[in-house]
Tab-separated table of C-alpha atoms in Angstrom:
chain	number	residue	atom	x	y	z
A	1	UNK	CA	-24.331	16.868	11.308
A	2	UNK	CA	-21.223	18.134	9.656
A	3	UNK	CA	-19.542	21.195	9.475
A	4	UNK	CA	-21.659	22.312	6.314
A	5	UNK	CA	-24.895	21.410	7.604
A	6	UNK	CA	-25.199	18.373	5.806
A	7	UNK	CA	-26.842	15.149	7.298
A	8	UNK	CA	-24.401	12.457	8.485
A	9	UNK	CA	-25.015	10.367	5.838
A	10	UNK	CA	-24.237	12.952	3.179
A	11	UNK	CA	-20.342	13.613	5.743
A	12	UNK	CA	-19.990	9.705	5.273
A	13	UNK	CA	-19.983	9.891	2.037
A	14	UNK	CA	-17.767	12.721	1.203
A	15	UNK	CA	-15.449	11.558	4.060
A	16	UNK	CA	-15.182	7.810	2.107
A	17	UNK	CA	-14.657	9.943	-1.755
A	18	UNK	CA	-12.083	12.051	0.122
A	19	UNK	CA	-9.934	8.972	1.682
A	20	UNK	CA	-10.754	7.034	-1.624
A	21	UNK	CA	-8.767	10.182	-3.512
A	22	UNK	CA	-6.143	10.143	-1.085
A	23	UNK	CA	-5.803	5.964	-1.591
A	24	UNK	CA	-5.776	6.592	-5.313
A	25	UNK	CA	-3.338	9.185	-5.418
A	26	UNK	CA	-0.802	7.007	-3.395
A	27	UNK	CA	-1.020	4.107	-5.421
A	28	UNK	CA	-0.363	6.607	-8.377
A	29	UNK	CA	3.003	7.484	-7.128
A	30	UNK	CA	4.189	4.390	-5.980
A	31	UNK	CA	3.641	2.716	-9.495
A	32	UNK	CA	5.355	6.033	-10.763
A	33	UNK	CA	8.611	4.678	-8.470
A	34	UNK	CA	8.445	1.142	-9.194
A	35	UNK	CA	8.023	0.979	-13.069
A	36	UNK	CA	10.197	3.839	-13.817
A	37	UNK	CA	13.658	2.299	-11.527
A	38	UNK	CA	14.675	0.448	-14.696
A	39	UNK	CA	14.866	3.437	-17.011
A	40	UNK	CA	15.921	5.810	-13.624
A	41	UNK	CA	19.064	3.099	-13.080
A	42	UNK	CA	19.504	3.302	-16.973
A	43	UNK	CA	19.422	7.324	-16.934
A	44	UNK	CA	22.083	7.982	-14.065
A	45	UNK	CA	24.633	4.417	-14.523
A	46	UNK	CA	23.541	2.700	-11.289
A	47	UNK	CA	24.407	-0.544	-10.343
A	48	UNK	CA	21.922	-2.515	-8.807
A	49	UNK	CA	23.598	-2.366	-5.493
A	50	UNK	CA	23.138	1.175	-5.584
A	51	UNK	CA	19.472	1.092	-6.539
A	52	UNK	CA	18.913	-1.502	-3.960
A	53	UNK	CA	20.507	1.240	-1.363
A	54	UNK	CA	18.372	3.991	-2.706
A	55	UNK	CA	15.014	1.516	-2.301
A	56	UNK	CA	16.516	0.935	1.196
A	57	UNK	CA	16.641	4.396	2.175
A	58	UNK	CA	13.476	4.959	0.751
A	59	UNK	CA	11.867	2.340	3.083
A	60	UNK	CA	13.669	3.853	6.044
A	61	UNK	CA	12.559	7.061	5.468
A	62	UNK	CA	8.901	5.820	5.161
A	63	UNK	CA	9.574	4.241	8.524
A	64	UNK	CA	10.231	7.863	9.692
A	65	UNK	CA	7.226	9.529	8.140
A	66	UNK	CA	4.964	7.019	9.675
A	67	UNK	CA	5.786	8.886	12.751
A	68	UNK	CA	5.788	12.060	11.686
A	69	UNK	CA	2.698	11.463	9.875
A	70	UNK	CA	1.120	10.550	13.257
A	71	UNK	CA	2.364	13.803	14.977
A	72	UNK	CA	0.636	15.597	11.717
A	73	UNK	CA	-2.735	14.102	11.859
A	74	UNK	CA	-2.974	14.636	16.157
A	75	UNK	CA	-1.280	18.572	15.530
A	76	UNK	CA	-3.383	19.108	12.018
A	77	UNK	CA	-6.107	16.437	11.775
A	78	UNK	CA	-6.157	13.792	9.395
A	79	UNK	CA	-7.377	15.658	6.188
A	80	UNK	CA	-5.009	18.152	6.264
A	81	UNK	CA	-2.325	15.575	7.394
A	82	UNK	CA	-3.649	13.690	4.056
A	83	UNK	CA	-3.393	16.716	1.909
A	84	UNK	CA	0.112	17.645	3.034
A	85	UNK	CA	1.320	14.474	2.139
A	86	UNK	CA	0.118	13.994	-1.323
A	87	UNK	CA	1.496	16.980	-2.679
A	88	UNK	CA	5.194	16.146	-0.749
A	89	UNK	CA	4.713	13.053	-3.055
A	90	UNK	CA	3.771	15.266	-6.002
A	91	UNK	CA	6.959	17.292	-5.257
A	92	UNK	CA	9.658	14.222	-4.921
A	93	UNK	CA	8.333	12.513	-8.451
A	94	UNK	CA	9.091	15.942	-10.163
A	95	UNK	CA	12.378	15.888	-7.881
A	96	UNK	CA	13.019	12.075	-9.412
A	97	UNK	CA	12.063	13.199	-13.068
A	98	UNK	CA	14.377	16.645	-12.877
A	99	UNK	CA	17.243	15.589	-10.481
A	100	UNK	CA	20.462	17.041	-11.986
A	101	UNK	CA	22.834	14.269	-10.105
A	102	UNK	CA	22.189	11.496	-7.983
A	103	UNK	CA	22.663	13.370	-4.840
A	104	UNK	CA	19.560	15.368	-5.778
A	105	UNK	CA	18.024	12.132	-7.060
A	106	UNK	CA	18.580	10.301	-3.502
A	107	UNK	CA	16.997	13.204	-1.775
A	108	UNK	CA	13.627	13.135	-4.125
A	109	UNK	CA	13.524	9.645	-3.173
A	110	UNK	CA	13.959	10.135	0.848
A	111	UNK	CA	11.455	13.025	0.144
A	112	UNK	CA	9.134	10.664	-1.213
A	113	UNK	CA	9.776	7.781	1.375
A	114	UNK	CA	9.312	10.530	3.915
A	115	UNK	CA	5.604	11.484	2.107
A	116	UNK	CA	4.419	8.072	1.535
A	117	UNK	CA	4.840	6.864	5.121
A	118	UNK	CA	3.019	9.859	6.230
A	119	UNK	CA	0.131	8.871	3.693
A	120	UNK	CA	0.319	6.091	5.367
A	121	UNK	CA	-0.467	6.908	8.673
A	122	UNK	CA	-3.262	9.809	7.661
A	123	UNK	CA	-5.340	7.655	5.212
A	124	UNK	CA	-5.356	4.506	6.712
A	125	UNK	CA	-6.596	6.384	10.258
A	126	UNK	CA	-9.160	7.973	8.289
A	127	UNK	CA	-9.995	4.835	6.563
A	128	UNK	CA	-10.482	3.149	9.717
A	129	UNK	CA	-12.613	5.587	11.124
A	130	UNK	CA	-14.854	6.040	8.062
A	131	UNK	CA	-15.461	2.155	8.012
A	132	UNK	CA	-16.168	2.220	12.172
A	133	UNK	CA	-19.435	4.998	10.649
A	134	UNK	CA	-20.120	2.737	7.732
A	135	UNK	CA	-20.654	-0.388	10.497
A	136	UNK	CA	-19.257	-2.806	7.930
A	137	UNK	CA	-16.288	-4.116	6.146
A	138	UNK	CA	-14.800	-1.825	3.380
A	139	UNK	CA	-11.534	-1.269	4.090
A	140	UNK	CA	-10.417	-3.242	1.230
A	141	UNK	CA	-12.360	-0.636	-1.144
A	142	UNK	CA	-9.878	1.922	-0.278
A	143	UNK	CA	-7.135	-0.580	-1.745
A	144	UNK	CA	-8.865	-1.515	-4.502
A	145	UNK	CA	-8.703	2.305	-5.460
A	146	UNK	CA	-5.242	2.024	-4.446
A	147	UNK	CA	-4.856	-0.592	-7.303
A	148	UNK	CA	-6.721	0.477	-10.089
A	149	UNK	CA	-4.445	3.424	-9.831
A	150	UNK	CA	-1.649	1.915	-9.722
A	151	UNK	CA	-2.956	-0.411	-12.783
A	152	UNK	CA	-3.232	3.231	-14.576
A	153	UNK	CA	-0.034	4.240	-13.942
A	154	UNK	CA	1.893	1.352	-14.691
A	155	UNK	CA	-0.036	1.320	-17.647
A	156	UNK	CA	1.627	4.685	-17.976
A	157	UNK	CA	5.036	4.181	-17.818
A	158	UNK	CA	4.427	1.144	-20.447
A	159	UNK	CA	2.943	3.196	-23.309
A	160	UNK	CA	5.712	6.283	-22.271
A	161	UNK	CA	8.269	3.780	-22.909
A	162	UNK	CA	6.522	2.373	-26.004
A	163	UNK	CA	6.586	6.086	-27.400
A	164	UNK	CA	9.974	6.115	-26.389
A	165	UNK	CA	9.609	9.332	-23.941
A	166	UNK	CA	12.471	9.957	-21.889
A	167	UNK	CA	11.746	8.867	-18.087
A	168	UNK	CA	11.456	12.458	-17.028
A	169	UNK	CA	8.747	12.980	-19.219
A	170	UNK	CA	6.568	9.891	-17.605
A	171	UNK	CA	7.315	11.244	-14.470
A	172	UNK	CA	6.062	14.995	-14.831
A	173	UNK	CA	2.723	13.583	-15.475
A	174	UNK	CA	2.677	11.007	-13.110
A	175	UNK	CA	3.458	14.187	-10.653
A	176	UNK	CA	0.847	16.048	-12.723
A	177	UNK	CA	-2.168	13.233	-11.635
A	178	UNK	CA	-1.287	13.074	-8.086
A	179	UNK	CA	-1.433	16.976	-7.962
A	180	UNK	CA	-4.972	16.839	-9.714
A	181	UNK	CA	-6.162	14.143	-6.797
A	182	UNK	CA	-4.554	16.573	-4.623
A	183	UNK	CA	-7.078	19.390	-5.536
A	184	UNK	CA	-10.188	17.298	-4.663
A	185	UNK	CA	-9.080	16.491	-0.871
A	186	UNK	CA	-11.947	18.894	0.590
A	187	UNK	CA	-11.997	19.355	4.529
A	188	UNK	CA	-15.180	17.445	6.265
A	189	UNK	CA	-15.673	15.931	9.378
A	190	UNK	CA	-17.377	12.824	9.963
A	191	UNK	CA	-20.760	12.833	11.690
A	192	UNK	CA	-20.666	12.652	15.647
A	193	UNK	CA	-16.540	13.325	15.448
A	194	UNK	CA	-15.176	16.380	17.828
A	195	UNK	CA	-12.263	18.319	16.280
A	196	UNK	CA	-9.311	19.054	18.298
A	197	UNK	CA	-9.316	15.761	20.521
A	198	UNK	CA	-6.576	15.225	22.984
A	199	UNK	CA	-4.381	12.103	21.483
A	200	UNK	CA	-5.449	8.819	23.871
A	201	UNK	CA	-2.681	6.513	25.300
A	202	UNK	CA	-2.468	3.032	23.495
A	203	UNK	CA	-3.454	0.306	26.221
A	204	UNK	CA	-0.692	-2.506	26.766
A	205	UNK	CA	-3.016	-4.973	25.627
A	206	UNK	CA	-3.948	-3.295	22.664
A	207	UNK	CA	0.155	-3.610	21.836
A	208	UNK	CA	0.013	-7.606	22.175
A	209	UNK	CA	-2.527	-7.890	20.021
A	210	UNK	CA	-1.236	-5.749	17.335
A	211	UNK	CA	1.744	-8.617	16.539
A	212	UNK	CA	-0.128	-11.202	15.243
A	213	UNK	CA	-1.235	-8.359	12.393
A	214	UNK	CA	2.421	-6.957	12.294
A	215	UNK	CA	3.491	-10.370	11.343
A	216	UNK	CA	0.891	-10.977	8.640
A	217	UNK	CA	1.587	-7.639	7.228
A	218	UNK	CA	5.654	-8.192	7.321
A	219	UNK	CA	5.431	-11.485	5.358
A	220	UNK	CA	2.548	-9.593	2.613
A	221	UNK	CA	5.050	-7.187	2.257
A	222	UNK	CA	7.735	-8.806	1.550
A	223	UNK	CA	5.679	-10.320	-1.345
A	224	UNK	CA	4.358	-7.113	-2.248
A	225	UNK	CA	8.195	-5.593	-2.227
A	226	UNK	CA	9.273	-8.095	-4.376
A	227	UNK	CA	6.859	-8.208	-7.096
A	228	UNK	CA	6.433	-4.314	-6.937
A	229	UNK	CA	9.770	-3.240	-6.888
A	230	UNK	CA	11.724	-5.859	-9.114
A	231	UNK	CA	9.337	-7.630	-11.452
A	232	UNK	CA	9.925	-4.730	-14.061
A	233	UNK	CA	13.474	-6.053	-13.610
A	234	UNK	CA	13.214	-9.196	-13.336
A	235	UNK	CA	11.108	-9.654	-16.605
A	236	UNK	CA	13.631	-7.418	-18.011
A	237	UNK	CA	16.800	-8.964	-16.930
A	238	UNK	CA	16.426	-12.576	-16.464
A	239	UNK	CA	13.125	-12.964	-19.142
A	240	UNK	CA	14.330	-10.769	-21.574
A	241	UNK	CA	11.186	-8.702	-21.502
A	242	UNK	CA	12.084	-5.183	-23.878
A	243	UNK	CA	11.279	-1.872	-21.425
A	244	UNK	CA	7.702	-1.760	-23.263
A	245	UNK	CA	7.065	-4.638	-21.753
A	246	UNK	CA	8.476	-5.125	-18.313
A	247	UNK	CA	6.214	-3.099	-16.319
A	248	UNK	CA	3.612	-5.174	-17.276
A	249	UNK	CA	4.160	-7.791	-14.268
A	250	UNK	CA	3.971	-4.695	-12.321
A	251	UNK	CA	0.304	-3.615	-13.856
A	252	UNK	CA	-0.601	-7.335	-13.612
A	253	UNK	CA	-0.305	-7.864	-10.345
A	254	UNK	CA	-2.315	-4.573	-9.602
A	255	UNK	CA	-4.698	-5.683	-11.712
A	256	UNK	CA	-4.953	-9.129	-9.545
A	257	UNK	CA	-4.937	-6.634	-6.332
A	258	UNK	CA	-8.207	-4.803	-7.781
A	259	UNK	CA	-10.307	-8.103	-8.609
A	260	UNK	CA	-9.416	-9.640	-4.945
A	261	UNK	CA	-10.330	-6.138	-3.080
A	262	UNK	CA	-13.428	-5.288	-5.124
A	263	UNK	CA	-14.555	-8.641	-3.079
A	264	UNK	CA	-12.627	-8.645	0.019
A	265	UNK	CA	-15.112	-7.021	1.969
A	266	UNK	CA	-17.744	-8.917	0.781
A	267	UNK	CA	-15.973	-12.212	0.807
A	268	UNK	CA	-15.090	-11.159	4.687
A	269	UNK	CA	-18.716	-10.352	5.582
A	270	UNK	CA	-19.939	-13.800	4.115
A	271	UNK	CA	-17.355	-16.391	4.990
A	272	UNK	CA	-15.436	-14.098	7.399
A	273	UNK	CA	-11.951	-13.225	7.727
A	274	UNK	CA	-10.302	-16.213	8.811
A	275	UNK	CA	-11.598	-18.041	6.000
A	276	UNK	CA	-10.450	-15.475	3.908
A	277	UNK	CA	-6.849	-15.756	4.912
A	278	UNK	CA	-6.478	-18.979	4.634
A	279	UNK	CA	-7.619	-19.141	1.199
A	280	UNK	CA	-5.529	-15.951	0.167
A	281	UNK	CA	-2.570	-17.612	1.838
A	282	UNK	CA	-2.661	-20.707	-0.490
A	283	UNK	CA	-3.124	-18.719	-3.441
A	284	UNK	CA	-0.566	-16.286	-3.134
A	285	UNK	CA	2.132	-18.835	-1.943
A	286	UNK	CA	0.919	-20.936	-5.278
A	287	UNK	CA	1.117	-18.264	-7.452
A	288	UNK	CA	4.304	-16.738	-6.198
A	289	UNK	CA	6.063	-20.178	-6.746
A	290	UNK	CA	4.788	-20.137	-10.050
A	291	UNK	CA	6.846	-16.600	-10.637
A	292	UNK	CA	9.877	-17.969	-9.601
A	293	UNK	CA	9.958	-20.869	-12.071
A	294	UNK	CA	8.084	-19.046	-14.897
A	295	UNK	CA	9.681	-20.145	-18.492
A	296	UNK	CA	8.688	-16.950	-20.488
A	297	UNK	CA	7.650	-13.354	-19.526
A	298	UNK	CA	4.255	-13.726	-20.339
A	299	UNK	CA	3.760	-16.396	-17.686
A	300	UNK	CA	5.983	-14.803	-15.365
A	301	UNK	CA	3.064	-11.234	-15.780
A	302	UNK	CA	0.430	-14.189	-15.048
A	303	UNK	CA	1.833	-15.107	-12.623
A	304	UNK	CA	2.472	-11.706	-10.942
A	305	UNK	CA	-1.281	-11.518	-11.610
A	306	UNK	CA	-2.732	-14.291	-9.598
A	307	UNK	CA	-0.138	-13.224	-6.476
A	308	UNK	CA	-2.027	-10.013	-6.629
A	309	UNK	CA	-5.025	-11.655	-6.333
A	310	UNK	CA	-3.639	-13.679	-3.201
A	311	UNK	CA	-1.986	-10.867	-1.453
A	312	UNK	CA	-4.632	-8.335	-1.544
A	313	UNK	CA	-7.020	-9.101	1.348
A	314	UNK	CA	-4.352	-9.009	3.650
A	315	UNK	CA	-3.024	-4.995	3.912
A	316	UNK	CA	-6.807	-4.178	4.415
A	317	UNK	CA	-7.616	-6.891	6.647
A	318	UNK	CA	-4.950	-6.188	8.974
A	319	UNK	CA	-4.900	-2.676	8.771
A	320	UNK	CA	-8.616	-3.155	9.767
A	321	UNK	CA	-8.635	-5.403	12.101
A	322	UNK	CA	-6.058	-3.288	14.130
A	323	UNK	CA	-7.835	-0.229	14.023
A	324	UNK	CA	-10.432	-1.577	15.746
A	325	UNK	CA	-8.291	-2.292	18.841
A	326	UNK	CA	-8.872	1.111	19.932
A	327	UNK	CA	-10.425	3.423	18.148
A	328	UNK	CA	-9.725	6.456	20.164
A	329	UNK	CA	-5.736	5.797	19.241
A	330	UNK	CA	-6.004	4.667	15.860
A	331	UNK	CA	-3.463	6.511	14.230
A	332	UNK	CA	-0.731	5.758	17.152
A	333	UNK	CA	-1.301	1.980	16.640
A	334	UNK	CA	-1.720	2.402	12.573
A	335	UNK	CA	1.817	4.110	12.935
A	336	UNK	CA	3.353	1.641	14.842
A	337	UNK	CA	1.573	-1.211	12.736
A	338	UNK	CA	3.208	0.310	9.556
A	339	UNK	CA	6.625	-0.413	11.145
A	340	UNK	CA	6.105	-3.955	10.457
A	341	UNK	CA	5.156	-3.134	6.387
A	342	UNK	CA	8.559	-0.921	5.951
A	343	UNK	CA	10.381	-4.393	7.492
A	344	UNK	CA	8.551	-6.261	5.135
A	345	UNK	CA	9.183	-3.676	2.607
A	346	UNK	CA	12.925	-3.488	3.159
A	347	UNK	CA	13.261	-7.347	3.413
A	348	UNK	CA	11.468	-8.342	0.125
A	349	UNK	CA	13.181	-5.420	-1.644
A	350	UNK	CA	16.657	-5.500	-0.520
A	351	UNK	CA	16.958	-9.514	-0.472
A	352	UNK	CA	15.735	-9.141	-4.224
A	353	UNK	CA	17.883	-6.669	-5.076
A	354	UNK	CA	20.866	-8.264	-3.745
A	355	UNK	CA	19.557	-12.041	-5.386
A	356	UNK	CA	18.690	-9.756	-8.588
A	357	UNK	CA	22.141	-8.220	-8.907
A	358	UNK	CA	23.736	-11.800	-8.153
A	359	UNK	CA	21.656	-13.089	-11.395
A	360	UNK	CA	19.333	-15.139	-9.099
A	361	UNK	CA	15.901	-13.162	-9.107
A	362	UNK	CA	14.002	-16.704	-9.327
A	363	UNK	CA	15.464	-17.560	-5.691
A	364	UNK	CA	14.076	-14.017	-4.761
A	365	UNK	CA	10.124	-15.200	-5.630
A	366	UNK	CA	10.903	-18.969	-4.389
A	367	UNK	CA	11.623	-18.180	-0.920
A	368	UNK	CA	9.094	-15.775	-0.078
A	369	UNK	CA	6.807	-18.633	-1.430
A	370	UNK	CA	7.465	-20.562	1.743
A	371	UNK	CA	6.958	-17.895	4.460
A	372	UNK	CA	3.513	-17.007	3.029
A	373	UNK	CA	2.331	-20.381	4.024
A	374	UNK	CA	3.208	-19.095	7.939
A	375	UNK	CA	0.361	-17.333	7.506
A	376	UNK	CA	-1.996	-20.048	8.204
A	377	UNK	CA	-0.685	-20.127	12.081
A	378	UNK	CA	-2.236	-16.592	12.840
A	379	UNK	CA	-5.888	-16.974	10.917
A	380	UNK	CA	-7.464	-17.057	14.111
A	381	UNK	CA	-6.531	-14.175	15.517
A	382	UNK	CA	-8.354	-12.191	13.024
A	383	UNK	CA	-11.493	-12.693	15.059
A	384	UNK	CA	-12.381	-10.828	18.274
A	385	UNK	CA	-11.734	-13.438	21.175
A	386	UNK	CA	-10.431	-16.209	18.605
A	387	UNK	CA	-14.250	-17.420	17.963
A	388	UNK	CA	-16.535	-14.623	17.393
A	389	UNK	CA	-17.140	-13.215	14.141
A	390	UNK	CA	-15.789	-9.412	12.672
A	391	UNK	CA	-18.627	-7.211	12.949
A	392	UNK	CA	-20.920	-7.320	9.796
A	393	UNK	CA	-23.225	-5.475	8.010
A	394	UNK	CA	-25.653	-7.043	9.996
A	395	UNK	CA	-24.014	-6.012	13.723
A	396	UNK	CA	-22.884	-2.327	13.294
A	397	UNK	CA	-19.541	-0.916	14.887
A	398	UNK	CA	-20.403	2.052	17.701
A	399	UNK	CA	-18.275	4.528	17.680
């Protein structure tokens, strides 16, 4: 029973809407941040070297509030850890939109590196542990959430742009829609969970098994980096894509990241996860090659499309797979584990930044086209022992 009195099924529920808000209101704010560095750089005279710094520092400072984000969640639980978070978001896009210099400017974007990675750390623990009471895959349904938000809000910035709003103006209501999201992140406890837990020490082996995950999430970052934070630029710069239509790479390849995680979990629980990277790897290291060479804008937002498509599965799956491990220290392995996305992160978006500002954004797409295929070499080791199948629907998780 929950808190309320409600039967467990009823706390599974609201603890899956909850997490789904919390997923949603993430991938609000980081499509704010990505579409919106064009007109930002614009607004304040950066050079791209500088913007690349800023993105840097931003990645760092995620790397931070993984950490602190898993001191919240053991000190505060993970709701309130969750809830915490979301508004610090809500607070750095209105610090973005309303910074009166670019010293204020670089601290709403630390603030907001800072916020994410403690998202981070709170929703994906929660995830985890909602999905160990469901006894099945959906993981990825949190992501897909993630996406069609992010869809939304790059939608958002497009028609601001089209209006011809001043960035500032996107931004407040970006900031407005993640406070909203805020408001419905309602304390619950999942059925059978006891508040107040003393934090359990993370096994040795449970570290060597973690890399193989690290590594596939490094490399899908680095994708995701590139596409996220520089397509808006990249059509805009070396396509000659006008600022109405930039960020539509950027909603494109959410929109590919919602149609592969609306059926990753199904996809995982029919031809299992192995299967499913392998297939994801091909596609995304296709469909990132054909960004790189794209002729035209149009194909290039295709393009961006079908690598969202590729690249989806993985995030969840790892993020998953690793929280299984051990349950009882989920949020000290998901914060570790998150190290290897703000390498990824910094990687993909500070070697396209630097190839973007040398005129050479294709090279930036080509090359991450290559490691994807890497991928294939740890397949296996998203199955318990190398042989047996994830847990399905049919063979539910105990917790």
């Amino acid at each position: 029973m929950t808190l309320s009195g409600r039967d467990p099924a009823q706390g599974k529920a609201g603890a899956r809407r909850v997490t789904a808000l919390v997923f949603a209101a993430q991938g609000t704010a980081v499509a704010a941040v990505s579409t919106t560095i064009p007109a930002v750089q614009e607004r304040f005279g950066l050079p791209a070297l500088a913007t690349t710094a800023i993105l840097l520092a931003v990645a760092l400072a995620a790397g931070a509030g993984s950490f602190l984000g898993m001191a919240t969640v053991r000190r505060l639980g993970p709701v309130a850890a969750m809830r915490s978070c979301v508004l610090a978001v809500a607070a750095a896009l209105l610090g973005i939109a309303w910074a009166p210099d670019t010293t204020v400017l670089v601290a709403a974007y630390v603030l907001f590196g800072l916020s994410v990675g403690g998202i981070d750390v709170s929703a994906n623990t929660r995830a985890a542990a909602v999905e160990r009471h469901y006894g099945h895959s959906i993981f990825a349904s949190f992501y897909a959430v993630w996406s069609c938000a992010g869809v939304a809000a790059a939608l958002l910035t497009a028609g601001t742009g089209r209006l011809n709003w001043p960035v500032a103006d996107t931004l407040v209501i970006q900031a407005a829609v993640v406070v909203v999201l805020a408001l419905g992140i309602r304390s619950h406890r999942l059925p059978g969970t006891t508040p107040g837990r003393a934090p359990a020490a993370v096994g040795t082996r449970s570290w060597g098994r973690l890399v193989p995950f690290g590594i596939v999430l490094l490399v899908a970052y680095v994708i995701d980096a590139s596409v996220s934070t520089w397509s808006t630029a990249y059509l805009h710069e070396t396509l000659a894509a006008s600022l109405t239509a930039a960020p539509l790479a950027y909603a494109a390849y959410q929109a590919g990241t919602v149609l592969g995680r609306a059926g990753a979990d199904r996809l995982v629980r029919r031809i299992g996860p192995v299967a499913v990277v392998c297939w994801a790897t091909a596609l995304t290291a296709a469909a990132a090659a054909g960004l790189a060479f794209a002729p035209t804008w149009p194909i290039a937002a295709a393009a961006a499309g079908l690598t969202g498509l590729g690249v989806s599965a993985f995030a969840p799956l790892c993020l998953a797979s690793a929280g299984r491990l051990q349950p009882d220290a989920a949020e000290a392995i998901l914060a570790r584990l998150n190290l290897f996305n703000y390498f990824g992160v910094i990687a993909g978006g500070a070697v396209s930044g630097v190839l973007g500002s040398a005129g050479q954004f294709r090279l930036a797409y080509a090359a991450p086209a290559l490691l994807v295929l890497l991928l294939m070499a740890t397949a296996r080791s998203f199955t318990p022992s190398g042989r047996r199948a994830v847990r399905s629907a049919d063979s539910p998780v105990v917790t």
